[in-house]
CSV table of C-alpha atoms in Angstrom, one decimal:
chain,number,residue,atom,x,y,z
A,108,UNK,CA,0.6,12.3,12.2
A,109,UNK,CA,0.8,15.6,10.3
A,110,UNK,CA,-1.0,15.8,6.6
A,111,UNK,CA,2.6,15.8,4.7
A,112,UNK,CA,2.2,11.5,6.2
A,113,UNK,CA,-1.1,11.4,5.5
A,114,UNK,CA,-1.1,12.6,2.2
A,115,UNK,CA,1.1,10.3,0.1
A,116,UNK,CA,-1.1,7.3,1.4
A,117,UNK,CA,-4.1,9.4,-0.5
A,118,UNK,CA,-1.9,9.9,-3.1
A,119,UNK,CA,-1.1,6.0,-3.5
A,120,UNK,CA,-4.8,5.4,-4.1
A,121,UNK,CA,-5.8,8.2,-6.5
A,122,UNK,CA,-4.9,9.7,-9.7
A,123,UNK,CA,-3.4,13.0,-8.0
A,124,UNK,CA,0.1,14.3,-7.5
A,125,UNK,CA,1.6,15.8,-4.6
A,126,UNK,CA,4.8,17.8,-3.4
A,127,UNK,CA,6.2,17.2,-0.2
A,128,UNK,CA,9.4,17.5,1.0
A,129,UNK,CA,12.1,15.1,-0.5
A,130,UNK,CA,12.6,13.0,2.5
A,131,UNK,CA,9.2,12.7,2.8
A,132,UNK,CA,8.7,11.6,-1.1
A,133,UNK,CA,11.8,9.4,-0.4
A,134,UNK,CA,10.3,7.4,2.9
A,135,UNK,CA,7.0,6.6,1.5
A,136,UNK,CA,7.8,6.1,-2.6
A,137,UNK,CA,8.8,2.7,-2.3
A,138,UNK,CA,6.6,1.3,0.7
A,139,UNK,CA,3.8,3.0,-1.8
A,140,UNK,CA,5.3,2.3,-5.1
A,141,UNK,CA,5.2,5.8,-5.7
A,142,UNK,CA,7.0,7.6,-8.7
A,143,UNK,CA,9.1,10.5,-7.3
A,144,UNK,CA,10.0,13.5,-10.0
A,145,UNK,CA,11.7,17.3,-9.4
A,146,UNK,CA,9.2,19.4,-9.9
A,147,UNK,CA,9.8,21.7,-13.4
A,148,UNK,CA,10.6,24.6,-11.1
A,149,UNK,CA,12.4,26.0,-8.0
A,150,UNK,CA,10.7,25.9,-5.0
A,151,UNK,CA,11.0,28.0,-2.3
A,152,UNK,CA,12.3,26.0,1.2
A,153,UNK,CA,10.6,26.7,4.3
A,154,UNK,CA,11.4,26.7,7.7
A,155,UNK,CA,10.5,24.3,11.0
A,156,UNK,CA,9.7,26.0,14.0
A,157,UNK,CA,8.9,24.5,17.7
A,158,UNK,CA,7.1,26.3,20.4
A,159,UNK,CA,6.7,26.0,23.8
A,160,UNK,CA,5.7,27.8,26.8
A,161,UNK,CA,8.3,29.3,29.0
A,162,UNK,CA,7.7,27.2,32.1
A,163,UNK,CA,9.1,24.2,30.0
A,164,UNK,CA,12.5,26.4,29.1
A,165,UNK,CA,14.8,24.7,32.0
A,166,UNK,CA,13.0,21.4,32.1
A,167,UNK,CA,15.8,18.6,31.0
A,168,UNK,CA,12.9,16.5,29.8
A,169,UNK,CA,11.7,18.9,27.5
A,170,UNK,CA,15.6,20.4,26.5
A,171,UNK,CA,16.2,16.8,25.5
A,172,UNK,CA,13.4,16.6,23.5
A,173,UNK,CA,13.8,20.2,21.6
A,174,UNK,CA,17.8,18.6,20.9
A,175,UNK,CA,16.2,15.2,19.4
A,176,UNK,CA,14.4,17.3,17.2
A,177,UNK,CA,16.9,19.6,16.0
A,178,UNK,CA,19.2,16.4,15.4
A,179,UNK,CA,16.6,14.9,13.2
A,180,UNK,CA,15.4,17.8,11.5
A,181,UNK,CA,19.2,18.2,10.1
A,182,UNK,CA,19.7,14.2,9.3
């Protein structure tokens, strides 16, 4: 579980804000009763990357894996 999960629980039990991406704000505001603003300025996106070593490149295990990803990163 990567910190951007992690986070909003902390969050949920504190006084502190946080900015995460928007789907992430979305999934966990209610479940948390979380408030979810825009922040006051423009944020600059970033980028998802995967890596993996070259022996894995023809594997159809790990090619159907690296497409599940890229589906669910564009949902």
């Amino acid at each position: 579980m990567s910190n951007s999960h992690i986070a909003p629980r902390f969050v949920a039990n504190s006084d502190c804000v946080l900015t995460v991406a928007s789907r992430v704000a979305a999934r966990y505001a209610e479940a948390l009763d979380l408030i979810t603003r825009k922040p006051p300025l423009d944020l600059p996106g970033f980028e998802l990357c995967a890596i993996w070593h070259q022996r894995h490149e023809r594997d159809p295990e790990h090619a159907w894996l690296r497409e599940q990803l890229v589906a669910v990163t564009r949902a």
